[in-house]
Coordinates of N, CA and C in Angstrom, one line a residue:
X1 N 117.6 112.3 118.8 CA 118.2 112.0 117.5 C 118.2 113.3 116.7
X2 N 119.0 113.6 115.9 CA 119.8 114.8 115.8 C 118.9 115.0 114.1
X3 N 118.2 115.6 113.5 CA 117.0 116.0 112.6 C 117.3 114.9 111.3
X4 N 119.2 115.4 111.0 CA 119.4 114.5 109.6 C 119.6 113.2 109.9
X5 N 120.0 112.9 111.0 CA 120.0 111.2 111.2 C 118.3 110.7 111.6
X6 N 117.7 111.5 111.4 CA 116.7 110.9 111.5 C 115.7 110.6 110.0
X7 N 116.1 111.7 109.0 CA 115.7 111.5 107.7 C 116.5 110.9 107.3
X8 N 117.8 110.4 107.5 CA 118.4 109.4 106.9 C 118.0 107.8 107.2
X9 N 118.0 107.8 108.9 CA 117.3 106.5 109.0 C 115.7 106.5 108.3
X10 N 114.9 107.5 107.9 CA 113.2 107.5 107.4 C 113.7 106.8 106.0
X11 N 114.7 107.6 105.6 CA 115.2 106.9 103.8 C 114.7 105.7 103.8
X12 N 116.3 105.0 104.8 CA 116.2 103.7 104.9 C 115.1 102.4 105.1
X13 N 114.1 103.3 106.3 CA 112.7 102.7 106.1 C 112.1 102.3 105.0
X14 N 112.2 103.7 103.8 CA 111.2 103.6 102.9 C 112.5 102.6 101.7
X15 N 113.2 102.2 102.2 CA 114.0 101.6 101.1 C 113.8 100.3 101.3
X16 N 113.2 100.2 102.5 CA 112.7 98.8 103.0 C 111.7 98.1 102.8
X17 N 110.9 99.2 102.7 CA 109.4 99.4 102.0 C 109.7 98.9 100.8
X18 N 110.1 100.0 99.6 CA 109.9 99.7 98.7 C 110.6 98.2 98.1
X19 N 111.6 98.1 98.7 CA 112.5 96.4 98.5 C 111.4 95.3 98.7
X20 N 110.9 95.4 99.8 CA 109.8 94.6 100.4 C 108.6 94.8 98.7
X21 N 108.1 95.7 98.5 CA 107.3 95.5 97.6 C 108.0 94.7 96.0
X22 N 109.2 95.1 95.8 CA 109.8 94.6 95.2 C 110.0 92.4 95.6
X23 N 109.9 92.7 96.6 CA 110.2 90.9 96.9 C 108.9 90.1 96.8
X24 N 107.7 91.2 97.1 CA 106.3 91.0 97.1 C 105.5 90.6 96.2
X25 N 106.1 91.4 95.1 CA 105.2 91.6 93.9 C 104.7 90.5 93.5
X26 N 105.1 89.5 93.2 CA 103.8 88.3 92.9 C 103.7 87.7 94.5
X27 N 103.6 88.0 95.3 CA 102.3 88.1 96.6 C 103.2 86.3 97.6
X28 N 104.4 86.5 96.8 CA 105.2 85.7 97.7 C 106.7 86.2 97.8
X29 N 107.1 85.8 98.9 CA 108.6 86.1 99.3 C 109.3 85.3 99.2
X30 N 110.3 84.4 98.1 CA 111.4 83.4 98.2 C 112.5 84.0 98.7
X31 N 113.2 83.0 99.9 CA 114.3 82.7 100.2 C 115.4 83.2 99.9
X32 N 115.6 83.5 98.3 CA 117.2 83.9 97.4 C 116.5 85.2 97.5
X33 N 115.1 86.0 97.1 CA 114.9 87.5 97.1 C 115.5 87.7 98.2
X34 N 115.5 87.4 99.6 CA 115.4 87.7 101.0 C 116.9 87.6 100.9
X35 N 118.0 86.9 100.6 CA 119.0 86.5 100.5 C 120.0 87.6 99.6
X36 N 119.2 87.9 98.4 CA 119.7 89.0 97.5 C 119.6 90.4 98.4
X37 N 118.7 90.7 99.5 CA 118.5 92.0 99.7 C 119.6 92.1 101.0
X38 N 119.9 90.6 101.6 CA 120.8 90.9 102.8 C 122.1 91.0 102.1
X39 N 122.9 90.5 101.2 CA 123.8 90.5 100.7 C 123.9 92.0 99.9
X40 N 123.1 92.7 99.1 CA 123.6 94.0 99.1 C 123.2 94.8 100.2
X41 N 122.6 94.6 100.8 CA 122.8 95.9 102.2 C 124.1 95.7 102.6
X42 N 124.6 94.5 102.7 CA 126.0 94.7 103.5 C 127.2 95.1 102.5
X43 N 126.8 94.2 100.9 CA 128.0 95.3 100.1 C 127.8 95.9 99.7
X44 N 126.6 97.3 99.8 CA 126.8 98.4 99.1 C 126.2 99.3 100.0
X45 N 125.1 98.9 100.9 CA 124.4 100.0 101.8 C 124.9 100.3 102.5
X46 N 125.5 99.4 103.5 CA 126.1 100.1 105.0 C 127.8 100.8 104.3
X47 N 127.9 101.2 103.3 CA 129.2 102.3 102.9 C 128.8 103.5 102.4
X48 N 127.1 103.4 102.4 CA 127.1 104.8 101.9 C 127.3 105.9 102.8
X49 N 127.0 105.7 104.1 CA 127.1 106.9 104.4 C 127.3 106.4 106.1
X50 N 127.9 107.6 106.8 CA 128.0 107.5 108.3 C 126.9 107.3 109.5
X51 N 125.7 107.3 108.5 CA 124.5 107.7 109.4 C 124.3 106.3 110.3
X52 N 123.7 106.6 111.5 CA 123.6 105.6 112.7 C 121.8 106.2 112.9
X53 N 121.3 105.0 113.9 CA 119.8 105.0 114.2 C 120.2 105.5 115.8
X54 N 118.8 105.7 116.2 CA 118.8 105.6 117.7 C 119.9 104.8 118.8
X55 N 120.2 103.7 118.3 CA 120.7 102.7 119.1 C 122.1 102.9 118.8
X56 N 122.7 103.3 117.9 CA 123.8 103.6 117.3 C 124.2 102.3 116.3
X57 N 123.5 101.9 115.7 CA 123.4 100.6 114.7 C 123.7 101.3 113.2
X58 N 124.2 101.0 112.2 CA 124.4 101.7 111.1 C 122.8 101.7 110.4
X59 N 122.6 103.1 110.1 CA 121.0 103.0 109.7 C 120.7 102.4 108.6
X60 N 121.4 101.3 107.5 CA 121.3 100.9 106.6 C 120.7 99.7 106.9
X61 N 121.1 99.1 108.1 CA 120.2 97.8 108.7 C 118.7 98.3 108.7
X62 N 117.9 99.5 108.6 CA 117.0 100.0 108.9 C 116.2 99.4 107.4
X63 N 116.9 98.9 106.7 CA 116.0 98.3 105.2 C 116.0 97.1 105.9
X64 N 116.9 96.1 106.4 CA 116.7 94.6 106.5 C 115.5 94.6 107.8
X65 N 115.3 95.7 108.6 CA 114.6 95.4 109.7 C 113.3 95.9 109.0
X66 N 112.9 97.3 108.5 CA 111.5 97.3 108.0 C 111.2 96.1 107.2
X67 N 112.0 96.0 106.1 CA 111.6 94.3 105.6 C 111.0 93.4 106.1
X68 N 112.1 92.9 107.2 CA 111.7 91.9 108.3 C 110.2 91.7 109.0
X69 N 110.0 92.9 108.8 CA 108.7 93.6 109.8 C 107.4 93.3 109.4
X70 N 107.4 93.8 107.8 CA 106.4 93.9 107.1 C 106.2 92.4 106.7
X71 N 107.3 91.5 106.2 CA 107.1 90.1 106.0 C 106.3 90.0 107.4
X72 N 107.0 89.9 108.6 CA 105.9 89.2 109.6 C 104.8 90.1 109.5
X73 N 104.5 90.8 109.1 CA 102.9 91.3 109.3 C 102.3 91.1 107.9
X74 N 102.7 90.5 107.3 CA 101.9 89.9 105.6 C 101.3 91.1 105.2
X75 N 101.9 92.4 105.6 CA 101.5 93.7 104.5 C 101.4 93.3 103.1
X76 N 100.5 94.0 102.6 CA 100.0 94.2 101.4 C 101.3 95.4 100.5
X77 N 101.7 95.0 99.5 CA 103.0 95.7 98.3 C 102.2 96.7 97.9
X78 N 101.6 96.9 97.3 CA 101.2 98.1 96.5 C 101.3 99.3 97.3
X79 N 100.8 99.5 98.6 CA 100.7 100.5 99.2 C 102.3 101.0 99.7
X80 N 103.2 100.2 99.6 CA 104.6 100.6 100.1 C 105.2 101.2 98.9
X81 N 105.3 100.8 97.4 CA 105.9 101.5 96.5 C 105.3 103.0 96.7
X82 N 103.8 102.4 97.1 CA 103.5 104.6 97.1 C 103.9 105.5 98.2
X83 N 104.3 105.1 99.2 CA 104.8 105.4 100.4 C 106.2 105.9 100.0
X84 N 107.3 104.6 99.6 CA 108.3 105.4 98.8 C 107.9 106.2 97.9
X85 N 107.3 106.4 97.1 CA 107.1 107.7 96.1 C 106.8 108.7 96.6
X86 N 105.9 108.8 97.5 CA 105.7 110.1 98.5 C 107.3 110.5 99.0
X87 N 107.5 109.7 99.7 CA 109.0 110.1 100.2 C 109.9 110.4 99.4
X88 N 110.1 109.8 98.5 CA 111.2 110.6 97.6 C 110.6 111.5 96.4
X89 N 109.9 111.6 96.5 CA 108.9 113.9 95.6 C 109.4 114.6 97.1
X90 N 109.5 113.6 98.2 CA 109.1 115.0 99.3 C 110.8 115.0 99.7
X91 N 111.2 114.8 99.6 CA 112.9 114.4 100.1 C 114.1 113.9 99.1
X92 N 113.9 114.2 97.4 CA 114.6 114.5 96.4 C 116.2 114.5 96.6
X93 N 116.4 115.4 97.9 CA 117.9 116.2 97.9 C 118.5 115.0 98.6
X94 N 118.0 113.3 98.8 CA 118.8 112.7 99.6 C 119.3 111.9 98.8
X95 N 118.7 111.6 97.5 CA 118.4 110.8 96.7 C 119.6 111.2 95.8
X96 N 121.2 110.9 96.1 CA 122.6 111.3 95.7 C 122.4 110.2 94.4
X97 N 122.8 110.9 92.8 CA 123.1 109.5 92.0 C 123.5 108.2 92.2
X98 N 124.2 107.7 93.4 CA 124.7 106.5 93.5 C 123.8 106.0 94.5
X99 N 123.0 106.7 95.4 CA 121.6 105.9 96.0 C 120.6 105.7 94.7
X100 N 120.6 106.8 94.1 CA 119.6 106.1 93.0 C 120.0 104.7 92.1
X101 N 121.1 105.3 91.7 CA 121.8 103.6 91.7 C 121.6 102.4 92.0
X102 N 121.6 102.8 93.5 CA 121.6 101.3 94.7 C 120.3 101.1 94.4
X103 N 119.5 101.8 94.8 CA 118.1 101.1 94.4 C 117.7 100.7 93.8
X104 N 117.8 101.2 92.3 CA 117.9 100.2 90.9 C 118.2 99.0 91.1
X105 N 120.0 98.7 91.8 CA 119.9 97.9 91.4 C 119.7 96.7 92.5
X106 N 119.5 97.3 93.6 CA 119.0 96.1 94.9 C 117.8 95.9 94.3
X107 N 116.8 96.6 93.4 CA 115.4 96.2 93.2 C 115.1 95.2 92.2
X108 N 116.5 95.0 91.3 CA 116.8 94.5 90.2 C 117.2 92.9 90.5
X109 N 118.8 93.2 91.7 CA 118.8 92.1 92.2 C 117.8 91.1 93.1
X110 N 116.8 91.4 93.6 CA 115.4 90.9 94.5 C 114.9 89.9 93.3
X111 N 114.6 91.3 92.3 CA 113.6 90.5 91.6 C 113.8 89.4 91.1
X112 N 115.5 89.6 90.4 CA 116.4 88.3 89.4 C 116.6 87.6 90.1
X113 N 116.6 87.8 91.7 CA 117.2 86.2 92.4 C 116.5 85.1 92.3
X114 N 115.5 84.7 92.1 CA 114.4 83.3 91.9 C 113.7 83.7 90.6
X115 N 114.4 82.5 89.8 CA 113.1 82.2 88.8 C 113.1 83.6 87.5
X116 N 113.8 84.0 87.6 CA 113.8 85.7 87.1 C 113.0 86.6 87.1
X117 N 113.0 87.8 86.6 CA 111.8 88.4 86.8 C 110.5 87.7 86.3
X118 N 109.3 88.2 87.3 CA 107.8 88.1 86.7 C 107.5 89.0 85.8
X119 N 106.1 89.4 85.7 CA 105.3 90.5 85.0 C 105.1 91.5 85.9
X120 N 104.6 91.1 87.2 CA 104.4 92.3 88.1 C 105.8 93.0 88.8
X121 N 106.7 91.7 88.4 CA 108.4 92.7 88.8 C 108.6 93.5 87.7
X122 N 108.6 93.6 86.9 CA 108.7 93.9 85.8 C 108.0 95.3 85.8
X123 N 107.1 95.2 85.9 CA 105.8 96.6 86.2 C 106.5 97.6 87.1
X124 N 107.0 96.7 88.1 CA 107.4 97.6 89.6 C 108.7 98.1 89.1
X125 N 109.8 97.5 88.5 CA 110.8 97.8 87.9 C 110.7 98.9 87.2
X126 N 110.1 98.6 86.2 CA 109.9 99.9 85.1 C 109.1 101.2 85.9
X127 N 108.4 101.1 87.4 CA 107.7 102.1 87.6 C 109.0 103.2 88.2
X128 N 109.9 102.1 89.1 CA 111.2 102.8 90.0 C 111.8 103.3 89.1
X129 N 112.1 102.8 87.8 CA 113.0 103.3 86.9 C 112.2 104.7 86.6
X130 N 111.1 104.9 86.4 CA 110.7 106.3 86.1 C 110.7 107.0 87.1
X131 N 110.3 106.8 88.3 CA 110.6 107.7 89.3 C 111.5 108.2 89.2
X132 N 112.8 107.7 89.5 CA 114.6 107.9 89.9 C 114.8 108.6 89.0
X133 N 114.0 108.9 87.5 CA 114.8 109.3 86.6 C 114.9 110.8 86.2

């Protein structure tokens, strides 16, 4: 795999991560969050860009599969927003205004999809919002 298709699929990982911590935050995963994250990966993720994974799969599926992953393994959220934060201080130049965007607002739509935001979405919200900014 060819260097930048490979930091573009790592993005995607950590966008999985952090979504996932975003669906996490009060220490359960409803159905409509899971539902809100598949529905914008397909209408806004997989157009950002040409990049493919290994398999030649569009690397934007690369958020619905880490997701997937981490729900089956009942990871723990806190440690994944800092995993994204490491990744994006250390990889800035990938992080185009309209990905910053998307992230806002996929992390925005998770949270609003059930019940509306909590307190601990709220926390995680306002922390992404500083980062990105």
């Amino acid at each position: 795999m060819e260097q930048q298709e490979k930091i573009i699929s790592e993005l995607y990982q950590h966008l999985g991560r952090l979504f996932y911590a975003v669906a996490n935050a009060d220490k359960k995963i409803h159905p409509k969050e899971i539902d809100a994250l598949l529905k914008d990966v397909r209408r806004y993720w997989l157009d950002i860009d040409e990049g493919v994974d290994e398999t030649g799969t569009d690397a934007a599926y690369q958020i619905e599969i880490v997701f997937d992953w981490l729900m089956a393994e009942e990871m723990e959220p806190q440690d994944h927003f800092k995993e994204f934060s490491d990744f994006y201080r250390d990889n800035k130049e990938l992080f185009s205004p309209r990905i910053k965007e998307l992230t806002r607002k996929t992390a925005r739509d998770i949270a609003g999809s059930f019940a509306g935001k909590n307190k601990s979405e709220l926390i995680l919200l306002a922390k992404i919002d500083q980062l990105l900014a």
